[in-house]
Coordinates of C-alpha atoms and ligand atoms in Angstrom, one line a residue:
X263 CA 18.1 -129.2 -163.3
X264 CA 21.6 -128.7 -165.4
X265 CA 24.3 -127.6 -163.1
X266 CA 27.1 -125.8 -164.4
X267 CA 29.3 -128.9 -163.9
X268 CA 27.3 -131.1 -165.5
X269 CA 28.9 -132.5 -169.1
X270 CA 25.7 -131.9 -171.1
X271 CA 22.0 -130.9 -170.3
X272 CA 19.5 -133.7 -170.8
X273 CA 17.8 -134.0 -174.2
X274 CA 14.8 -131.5 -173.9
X275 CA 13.1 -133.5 -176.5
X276 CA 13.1 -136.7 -174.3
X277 CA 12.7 -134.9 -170.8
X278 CA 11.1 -131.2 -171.7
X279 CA 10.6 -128.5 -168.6
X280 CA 8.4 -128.6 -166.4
X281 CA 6.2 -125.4 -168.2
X282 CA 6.3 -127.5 -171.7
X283 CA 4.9 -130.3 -169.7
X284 CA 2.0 -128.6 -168.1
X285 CA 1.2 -127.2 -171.6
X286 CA 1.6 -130.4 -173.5
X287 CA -0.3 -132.1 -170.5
X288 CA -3.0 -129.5 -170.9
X289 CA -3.5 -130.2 -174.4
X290 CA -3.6 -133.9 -174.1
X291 CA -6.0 -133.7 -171.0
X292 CA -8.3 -131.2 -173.1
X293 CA -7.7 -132.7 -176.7
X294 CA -8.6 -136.4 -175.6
X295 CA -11.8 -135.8 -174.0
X296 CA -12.8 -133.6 -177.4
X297 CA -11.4 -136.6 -179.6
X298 CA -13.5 -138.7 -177.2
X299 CA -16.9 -136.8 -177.9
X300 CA -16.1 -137.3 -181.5
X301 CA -15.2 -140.9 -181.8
X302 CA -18.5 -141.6 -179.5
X303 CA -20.7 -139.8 -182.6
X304 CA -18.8 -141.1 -185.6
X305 CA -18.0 -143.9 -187.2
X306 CA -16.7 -147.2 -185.6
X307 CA -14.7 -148.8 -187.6
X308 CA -11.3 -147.1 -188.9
X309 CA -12.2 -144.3 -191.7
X310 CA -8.3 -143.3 -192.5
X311 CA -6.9 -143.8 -195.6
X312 CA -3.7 -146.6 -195.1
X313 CA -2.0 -145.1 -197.6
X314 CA -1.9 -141.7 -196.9
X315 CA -0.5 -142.7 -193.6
X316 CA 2.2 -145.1 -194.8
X317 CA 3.2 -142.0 -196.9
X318 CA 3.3 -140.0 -193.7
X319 CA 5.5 -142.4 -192.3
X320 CA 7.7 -142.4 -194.8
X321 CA 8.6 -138.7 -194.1
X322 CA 8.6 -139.1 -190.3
X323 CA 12.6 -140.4 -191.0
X324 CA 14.0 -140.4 -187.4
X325 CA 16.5 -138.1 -189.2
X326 CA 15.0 -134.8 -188.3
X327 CA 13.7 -133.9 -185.2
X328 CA 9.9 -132.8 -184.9
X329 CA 8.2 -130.9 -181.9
X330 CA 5.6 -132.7 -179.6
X331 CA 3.3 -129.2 -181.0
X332 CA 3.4 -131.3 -184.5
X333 CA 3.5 -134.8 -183.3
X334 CA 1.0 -134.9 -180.5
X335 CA -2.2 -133.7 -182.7
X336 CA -1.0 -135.6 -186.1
X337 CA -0.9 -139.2 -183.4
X338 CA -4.2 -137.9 -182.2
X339 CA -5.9 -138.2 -185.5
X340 CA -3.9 -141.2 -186.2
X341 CA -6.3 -143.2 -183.7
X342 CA -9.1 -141.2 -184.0
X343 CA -9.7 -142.3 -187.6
X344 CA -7.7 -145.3 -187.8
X345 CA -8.7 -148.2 -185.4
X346 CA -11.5 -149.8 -184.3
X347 CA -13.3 -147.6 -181.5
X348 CA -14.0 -149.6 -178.4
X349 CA -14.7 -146.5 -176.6
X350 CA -17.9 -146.3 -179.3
X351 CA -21.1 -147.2 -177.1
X352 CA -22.1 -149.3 -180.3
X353 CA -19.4 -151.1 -180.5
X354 CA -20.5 -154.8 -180.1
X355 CA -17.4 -156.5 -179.5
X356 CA -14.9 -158.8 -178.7
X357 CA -15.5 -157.8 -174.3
X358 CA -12.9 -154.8 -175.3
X359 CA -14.2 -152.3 -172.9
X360 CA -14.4 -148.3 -173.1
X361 CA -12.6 -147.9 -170.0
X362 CA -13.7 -146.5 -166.7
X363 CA -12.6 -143.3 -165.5
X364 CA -10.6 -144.5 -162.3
X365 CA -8.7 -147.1 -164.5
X366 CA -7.8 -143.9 -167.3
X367 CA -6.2 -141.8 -164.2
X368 CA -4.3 -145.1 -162.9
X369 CA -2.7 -145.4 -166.2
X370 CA -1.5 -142.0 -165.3
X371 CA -0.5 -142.1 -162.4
X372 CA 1.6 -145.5 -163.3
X373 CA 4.0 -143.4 -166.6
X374 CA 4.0 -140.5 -164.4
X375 CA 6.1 -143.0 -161.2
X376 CA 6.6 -145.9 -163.4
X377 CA 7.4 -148.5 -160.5
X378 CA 9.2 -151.3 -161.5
X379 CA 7.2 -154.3 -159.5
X380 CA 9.8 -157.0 -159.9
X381 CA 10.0 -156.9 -156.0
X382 CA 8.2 -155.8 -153.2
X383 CA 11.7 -154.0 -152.3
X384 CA 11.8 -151.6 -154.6
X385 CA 7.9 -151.2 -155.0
X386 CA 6.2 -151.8 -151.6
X387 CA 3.7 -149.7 -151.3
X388 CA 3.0 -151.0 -155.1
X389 CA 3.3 -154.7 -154.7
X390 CA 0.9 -154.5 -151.4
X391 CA -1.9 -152.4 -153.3
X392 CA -2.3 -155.3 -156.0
X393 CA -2.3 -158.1 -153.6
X394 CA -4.8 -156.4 -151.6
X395 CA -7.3 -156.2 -154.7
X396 CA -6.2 -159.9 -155.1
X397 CA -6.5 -160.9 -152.7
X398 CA -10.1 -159.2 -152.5
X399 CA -11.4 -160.2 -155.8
X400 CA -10.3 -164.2 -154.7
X401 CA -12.6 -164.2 -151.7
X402 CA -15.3 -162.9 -153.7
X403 CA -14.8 -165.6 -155.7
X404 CA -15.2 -168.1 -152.6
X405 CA -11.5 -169.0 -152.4
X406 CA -10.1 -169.5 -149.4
X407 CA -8.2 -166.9 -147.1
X408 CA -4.4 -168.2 -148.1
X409 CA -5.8 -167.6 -152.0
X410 CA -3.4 -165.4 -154.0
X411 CA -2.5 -164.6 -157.2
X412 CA -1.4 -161.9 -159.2
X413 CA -2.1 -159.3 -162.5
X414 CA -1.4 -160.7 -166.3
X415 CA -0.7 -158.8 -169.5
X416 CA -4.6 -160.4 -169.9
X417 CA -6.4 -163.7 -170.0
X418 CA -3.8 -165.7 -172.1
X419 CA -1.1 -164.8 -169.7
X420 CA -3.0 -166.0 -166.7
X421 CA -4.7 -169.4 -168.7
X422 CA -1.1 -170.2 -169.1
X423 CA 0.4 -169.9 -166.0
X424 CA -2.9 -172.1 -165.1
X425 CA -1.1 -174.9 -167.2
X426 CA 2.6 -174.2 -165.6
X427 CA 1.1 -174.7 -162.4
X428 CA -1.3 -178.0 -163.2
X429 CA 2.1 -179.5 -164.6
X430 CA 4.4 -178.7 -161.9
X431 CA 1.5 -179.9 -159.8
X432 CA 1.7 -183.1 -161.6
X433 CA 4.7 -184.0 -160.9
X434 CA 7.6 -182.1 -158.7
X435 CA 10.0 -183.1 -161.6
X436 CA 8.5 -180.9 -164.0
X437 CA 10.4 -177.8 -163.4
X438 CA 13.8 -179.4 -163.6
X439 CA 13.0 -181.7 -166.5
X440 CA 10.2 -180.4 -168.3
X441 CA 7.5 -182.7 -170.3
X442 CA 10.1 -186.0 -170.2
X443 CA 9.2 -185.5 -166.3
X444 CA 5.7 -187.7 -167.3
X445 CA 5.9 -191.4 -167.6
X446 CA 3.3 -190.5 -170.7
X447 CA 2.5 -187.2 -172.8
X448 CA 0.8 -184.7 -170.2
X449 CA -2.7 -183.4 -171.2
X450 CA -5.6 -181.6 -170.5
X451 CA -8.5 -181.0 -171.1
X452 CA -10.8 -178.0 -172.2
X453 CA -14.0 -177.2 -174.3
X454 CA -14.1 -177.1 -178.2
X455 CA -15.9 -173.6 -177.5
X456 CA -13.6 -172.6 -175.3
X457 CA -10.9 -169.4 -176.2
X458 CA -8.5 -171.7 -178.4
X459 CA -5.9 -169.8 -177.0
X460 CA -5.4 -172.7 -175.3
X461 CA -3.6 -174.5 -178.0
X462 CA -1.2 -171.7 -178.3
X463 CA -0.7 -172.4 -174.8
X464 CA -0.1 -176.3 -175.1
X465 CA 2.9 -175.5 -177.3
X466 CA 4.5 -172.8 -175.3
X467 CA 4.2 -174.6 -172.7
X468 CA 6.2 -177.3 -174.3
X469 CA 3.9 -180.2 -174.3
X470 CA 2.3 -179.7 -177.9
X471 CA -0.7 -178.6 -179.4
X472 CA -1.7 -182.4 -179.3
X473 CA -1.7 -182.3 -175.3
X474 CA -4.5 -179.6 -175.5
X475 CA -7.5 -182.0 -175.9
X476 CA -10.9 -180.4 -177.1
X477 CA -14.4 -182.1 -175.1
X478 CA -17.3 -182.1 -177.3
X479 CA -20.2 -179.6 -176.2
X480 CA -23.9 -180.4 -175.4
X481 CA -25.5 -178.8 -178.5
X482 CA -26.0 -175.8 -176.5
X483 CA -22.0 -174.4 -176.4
X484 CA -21.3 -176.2 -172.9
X485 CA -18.7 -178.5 -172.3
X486 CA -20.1 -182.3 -172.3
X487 CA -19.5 -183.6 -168.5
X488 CA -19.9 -187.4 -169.5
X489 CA -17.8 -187.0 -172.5
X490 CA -15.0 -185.4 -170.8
X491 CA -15.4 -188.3 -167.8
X492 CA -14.7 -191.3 -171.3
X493 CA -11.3 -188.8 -172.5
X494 CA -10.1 -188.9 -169.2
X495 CA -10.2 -192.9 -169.0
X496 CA -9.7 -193.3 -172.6
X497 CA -6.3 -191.2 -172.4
X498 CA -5.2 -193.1 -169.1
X499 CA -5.6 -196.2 -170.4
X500 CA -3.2 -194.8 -173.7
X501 CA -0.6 -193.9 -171.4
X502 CA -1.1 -190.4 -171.7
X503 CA -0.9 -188.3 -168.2
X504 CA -3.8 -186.2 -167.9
X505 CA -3.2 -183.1 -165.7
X506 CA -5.7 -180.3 -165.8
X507 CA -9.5 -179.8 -166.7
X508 CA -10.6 -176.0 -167.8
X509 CA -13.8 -175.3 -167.0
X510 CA -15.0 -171.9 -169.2
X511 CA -17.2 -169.7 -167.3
X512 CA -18.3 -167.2 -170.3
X513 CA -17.1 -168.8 -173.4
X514 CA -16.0 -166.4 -176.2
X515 CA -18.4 -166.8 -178.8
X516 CA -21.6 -167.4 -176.8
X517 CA -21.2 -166.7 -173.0
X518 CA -22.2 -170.3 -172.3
X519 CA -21.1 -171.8 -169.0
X520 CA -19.6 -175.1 -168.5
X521 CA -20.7 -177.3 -165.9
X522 CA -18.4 -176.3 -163.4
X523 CA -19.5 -178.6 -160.4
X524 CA -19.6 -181.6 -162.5
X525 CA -16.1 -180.7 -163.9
X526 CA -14.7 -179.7 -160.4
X527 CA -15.6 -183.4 -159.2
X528 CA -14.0 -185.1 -161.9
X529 CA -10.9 -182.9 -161.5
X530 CA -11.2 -184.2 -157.6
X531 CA -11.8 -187.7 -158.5
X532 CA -8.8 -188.1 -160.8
X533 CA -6.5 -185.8 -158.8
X534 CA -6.1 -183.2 -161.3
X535 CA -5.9 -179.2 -161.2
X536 CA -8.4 -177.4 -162.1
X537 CA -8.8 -174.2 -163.7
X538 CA -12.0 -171.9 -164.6
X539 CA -11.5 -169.9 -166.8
X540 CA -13.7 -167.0 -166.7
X541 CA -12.2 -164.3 -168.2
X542 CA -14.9 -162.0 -169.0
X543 CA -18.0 -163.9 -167.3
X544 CA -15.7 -163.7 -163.7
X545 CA -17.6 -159.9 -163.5
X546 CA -20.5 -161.2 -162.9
X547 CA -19.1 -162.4 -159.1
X548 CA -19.6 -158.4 -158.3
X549 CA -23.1 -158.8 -158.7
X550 CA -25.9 -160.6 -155.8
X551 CA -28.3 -160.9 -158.2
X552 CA -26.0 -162.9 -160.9
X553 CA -23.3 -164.7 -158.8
X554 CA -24.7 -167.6 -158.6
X555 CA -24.6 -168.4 -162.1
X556 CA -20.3 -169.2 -161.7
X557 CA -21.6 -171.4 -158.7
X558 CA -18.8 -174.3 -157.9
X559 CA -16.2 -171.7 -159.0
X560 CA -15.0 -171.4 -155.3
X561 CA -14.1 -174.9 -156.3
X562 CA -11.1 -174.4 -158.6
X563 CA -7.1 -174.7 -158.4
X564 CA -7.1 -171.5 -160.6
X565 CA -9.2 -169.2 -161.8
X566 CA -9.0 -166.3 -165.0
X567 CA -10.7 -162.7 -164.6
X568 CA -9.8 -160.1 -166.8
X569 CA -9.8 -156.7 -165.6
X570 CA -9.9 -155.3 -169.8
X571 CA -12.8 -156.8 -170.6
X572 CA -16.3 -156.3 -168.4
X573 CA -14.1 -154.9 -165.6
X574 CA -13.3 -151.9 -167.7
X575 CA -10.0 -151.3 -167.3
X576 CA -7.4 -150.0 -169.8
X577 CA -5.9 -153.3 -171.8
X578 CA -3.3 -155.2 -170.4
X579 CA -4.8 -156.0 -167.4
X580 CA -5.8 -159.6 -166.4
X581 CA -5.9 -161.7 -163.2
X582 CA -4.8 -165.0 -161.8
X583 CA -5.9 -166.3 -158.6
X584 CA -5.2 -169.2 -156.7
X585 CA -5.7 -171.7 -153.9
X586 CA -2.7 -172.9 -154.1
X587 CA 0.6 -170.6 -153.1
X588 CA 2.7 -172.6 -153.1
X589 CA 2.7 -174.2 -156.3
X590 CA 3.0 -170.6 -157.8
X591 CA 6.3 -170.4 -155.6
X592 CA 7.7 -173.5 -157.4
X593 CA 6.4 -172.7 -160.7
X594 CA 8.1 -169.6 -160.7
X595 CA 11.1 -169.8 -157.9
X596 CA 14.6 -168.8 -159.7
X597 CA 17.3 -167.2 -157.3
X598 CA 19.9 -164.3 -158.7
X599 CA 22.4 -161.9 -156.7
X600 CA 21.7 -159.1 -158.6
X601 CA 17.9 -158.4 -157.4
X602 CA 17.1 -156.5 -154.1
X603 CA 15.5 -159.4 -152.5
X604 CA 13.7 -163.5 -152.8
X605 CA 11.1 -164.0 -151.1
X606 CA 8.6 -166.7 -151.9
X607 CA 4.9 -165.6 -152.4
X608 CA 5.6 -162.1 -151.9
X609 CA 8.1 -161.0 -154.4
X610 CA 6.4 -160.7 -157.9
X611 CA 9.3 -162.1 -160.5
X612 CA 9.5 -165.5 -158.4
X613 CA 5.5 -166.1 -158.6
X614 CA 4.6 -164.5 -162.0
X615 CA 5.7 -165.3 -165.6
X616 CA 7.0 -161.9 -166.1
X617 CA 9.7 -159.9 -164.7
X618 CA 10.3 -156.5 -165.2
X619 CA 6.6 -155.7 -164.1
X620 CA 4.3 -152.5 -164.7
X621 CA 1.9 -151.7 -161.8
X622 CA -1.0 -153.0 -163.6
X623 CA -3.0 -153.6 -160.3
X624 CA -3.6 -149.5 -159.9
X625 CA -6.1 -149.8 -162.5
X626 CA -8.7 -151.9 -161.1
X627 CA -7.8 -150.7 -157.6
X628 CA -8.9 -147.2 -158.1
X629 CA -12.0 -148.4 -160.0
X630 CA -12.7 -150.5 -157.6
X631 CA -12.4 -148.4 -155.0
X632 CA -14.1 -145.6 -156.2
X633 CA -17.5 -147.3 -157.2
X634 CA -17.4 -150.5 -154.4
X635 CA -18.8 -153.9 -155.2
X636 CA -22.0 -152.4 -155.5
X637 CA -21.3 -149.7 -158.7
X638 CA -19.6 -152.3 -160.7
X639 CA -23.2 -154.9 -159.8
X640 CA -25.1 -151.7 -161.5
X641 CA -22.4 -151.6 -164.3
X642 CA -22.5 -155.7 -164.7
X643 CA -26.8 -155.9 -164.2
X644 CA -26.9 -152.6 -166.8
X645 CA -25.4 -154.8 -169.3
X646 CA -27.3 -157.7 -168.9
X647 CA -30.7 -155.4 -168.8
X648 CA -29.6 -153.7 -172.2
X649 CA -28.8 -157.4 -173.7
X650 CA -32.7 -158.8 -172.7
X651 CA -33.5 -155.5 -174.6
X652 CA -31.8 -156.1 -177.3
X653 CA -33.2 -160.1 -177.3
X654 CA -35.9 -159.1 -177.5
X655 CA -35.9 -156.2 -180.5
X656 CA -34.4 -159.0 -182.7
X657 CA -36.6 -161.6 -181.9
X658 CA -39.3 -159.0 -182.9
X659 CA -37.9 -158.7 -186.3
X660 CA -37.7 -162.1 -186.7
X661 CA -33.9 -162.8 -185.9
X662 CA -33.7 -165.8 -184.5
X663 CA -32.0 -165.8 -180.9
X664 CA -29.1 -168.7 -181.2
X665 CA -27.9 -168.9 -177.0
X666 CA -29.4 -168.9 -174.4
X667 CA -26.5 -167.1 -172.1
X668 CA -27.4 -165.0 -169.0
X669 CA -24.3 -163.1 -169.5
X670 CA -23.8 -160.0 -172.2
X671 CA -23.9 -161.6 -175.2
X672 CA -25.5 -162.5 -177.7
X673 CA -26.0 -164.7 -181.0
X674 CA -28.2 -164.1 -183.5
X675 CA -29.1 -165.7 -186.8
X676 CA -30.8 -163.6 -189.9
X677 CA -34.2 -163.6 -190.2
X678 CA -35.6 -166.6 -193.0
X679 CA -35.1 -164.5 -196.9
X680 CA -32.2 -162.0 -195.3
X681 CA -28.4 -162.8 -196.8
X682 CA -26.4 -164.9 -194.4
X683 CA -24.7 -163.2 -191.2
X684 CA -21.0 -163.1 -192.8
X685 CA -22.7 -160.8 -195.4
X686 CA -24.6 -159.1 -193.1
X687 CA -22.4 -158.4 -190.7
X688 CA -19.6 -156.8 -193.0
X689 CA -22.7 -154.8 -194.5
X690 CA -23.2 -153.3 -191.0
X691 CA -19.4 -153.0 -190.5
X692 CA -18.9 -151.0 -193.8
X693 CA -21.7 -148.7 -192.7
X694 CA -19.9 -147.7 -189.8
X695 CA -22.8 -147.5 -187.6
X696 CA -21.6 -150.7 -185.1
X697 CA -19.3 -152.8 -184.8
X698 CA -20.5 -156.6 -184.8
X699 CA -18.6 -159.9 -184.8
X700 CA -19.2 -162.9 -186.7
X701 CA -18.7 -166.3 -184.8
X702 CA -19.2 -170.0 -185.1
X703 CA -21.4 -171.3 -182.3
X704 CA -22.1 -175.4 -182.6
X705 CA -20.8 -175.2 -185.9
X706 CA -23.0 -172.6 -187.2
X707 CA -22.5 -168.6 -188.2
X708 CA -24.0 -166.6 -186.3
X709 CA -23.9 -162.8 -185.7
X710 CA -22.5 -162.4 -182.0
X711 CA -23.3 -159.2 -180.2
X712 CA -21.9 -158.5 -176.7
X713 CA -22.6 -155.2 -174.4
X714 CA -19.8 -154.6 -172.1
X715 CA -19.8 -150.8 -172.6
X716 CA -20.2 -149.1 -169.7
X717 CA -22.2 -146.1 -171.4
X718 CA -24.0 -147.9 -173.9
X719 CA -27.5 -146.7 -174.0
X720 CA -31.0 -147.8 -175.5
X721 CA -30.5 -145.1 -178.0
X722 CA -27.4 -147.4 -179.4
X723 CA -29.3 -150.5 -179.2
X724 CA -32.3 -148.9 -181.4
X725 CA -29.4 -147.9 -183.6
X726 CA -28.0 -151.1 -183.6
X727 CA -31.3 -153.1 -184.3
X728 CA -31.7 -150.6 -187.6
X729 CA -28.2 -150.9 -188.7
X730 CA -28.9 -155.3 -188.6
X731 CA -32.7 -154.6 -190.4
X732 CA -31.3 -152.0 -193.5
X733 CA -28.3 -154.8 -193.5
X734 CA -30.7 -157.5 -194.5
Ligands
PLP79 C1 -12.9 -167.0 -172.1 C2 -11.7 -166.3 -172.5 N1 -10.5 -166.7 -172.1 C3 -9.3 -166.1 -172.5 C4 -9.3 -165.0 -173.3 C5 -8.0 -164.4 -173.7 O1 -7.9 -163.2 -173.0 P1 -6.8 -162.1 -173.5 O2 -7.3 -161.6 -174.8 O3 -7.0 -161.0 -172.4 O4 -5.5 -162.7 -173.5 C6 -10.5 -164.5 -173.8 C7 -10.6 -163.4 -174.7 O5 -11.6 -163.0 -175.2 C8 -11.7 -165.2 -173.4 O6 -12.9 -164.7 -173.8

């Protein structure tokens, strides 16, 4: 409240009062869930015209101020017609979810405090509400009780921490004198189908795109055990250090599963860390019925699961757990005067990669919470029901079915006489009607459909299936 004394009132534009707030909050509430209805009916892909926008822009100068009344409904229909919707139930995607309800009010609650989660000092109550979903989601995945971890902007985030800690585990030199720590090049090891985010990784991490070696598959998108065994010895015996196999549990194009036992022993036999990365297939842990398909996981160093993909959370929300605290201490340990307080494995900026932090934990722990283990096995199983479905429409048409994943996705390739599934699949983009990807699975293009929506219905599928036969 301005006081009398006070030099100048604050900027009502920035920090309005309280009866604008309610008003423009309100709207928003009201407006979003109408846009909502609307983007679940229309079209998927972005319908607005670029440069009627850029024009738009042009005009909105920063010079003049303009009133939330304008701005607010003019951003609405920004995103309503301009990006890809993955709140559509036929949008086939890339594992970007619609998100759940719980995760939509956490993003809400998180603006609305805005906790800085640096350190537990100035956030306790925030700090101790992620660890405890953690710490919860680790011993589902059959880590042991000192497991810990922490949220990630996403699956990247946490696959590269994954390689700070397997070189610092390496060798104790590491943090002080980087890669010229290794008597040879440090490398590792992953799967040429695996997300090839990894190579970004290799050179961030300051060991080169060259350390990030890719293991042939077996013809069926799954890493080669025996091969990977011959790269391990072959490398040693060129001097090279190897530090770190990555098992993918769900790869990206095809939902194939690596053999993670096999992979786990070797990782044990050569002393090296070992990472799963299972950023979207880690939902499947939530379900009895389908857990057992990530069996040997409980076996890793480190382990990826994003909450923003089958999880259903808002973006920006991914998990890293490990085994091992206290490599995550010295991976990330720095001291300063200025914060409130140090303390190892509890205080987020000396264990994480990041440092001013958002409480991106609230998301998953109020969806969590609110439907238990048991609504996210229905939301996980409802998935991988609609997917058989879906199989088995295709393979009626005479698509022929290119994986054989158990997890919520699918490949396809065109039926014999139909165009090939790059032209098909921007035919069924530019109808609007779904939104499907193209990928490369053992060197081939094929159309790859996954069902992570939460709301997606047989109704979509039908649609879906008709949108693939007029394509052809
Ligand atoms: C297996 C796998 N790992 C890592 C990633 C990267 O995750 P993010 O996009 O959250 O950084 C993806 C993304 O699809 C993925 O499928």
């Amino acid at each position: 409240m301005f006081a009398s004394g006070d030099p100048m009132p604050p900027v009502s534009a920035l920090f309005p009062s309280h009866a604008d707030r309610v008003r423009w909050d309100d709207y928003l509430t009201r407006e979003l869930l109408c846009a909502n209805d609307r983007v679940a009916r229309g079209s998927v892909v972005p319908t607005l015209d670029m440069n009627v926008l850029r024009s738009q822009l042009a005009e909105i100068d920063f010079q003049t101020p303009r009133g939330l009344d304008e701005l607010l409904p003019w951003t609405i229909a920004q995103l309503e017609h301009g990006v890809v919707h993955m709140t559509n139930p036929r949008y086939f995607g890339l594992f970007n979810p619609t998100p759940s309800f719980p995760a939509l009010c956490g993003d809400r609650l998180t603006g609305a405090f805005n906790p800085q989660l640096a350190t537990a000092t100035t956030s306790p109550a925030a700090v101790e509400i992620e660890s405890h979903v953690i710490r919860a989601v680790a011993r589902r995945a059959g880590l042991p009780l000192e497991a810990t971890g922490h949220f990630t902007s996403g699956g990247s985030e946490a696959n590269y921490t994954a390689v700070l800690c397997a070189l610092t585990h390496a060798n104790d030199r590491f943090a002080s004198e980087g890669a010229r720590a290794f008597a040879g090049p440090p490398v590792f090891y992953i799967s040429r189908e695996s997300h090839l985010a990894w190579v970004k990784i290799g050179h961030q991490a300051g060991i080169g795109r060259s350390a990030v070696r890719q293991v042939p598959t077996d013809g069926r998108g799954r890493m080669d055990a025996d091969a990977l065994a011959r790269m391990i010895d072959d490398d040693t015996a060129a001097g090279c250090v190897p530090v770190l196999i990555v098992a993918t549990a769900g790869t990206t194009n095809a939902g194939m599963i690596d053999p993670v036992g096999r992979c786990a022993d070797l990782a044990r036999a050569h002393g090296l860390w070992f990472h799963v990365d299972a950023a979207w297939g880690g939902a499947v842990l939530v379900s009895e019925q389908l857990r057992g398909l990530l069996a040997g996981i409980e076996r890793a160093s480190s382990i990826t699961i994003d909450a923003h993909k089958w999880f259903a959370t808002t973006m920006g929300c991914g998990m890293f757990l490990t085994r091992d605290p206290a490599i995550l201490s010295s991976t990330f340990q720095v001291s300063t005067g200025f914060m409130p307080s140090n303390t190892a494995t509890v205080d987020p900026y000396v264990t994480t990669a990041q440092w001013s932090r958002r409480f991106l934990g609230v998301r998953l722990f109020l969806s969590l919470a609110a439907a238990g283990w048991c609504g996210y096995a229905e939301h996980v199983e409802r998935s991988v029901a609609l997917i058989a479905r879906l199989r088995e429409l295709l393979a009626e048409r005479g698509w022929r079915i290119a994986n054989d994943s158990a997890l919520a996705v699918l490949c396809v390739e065109p039926p014999p006489d139909a165009a090939d599934a790059r032209t098909l699949a921007s035919r069924v983009l530019a109808s609007g009607r779904a939104w499907i990807a193209v990928a490369k699975y053992e060197g081939r293009d094929v159309i790859r459909i996954c069902l992570t929506h939460g709301e997606a219905t047989m109704d979509d599928i039908r649609e879906l299936t008709d949108a693939l036969t007029d394509a052809c």
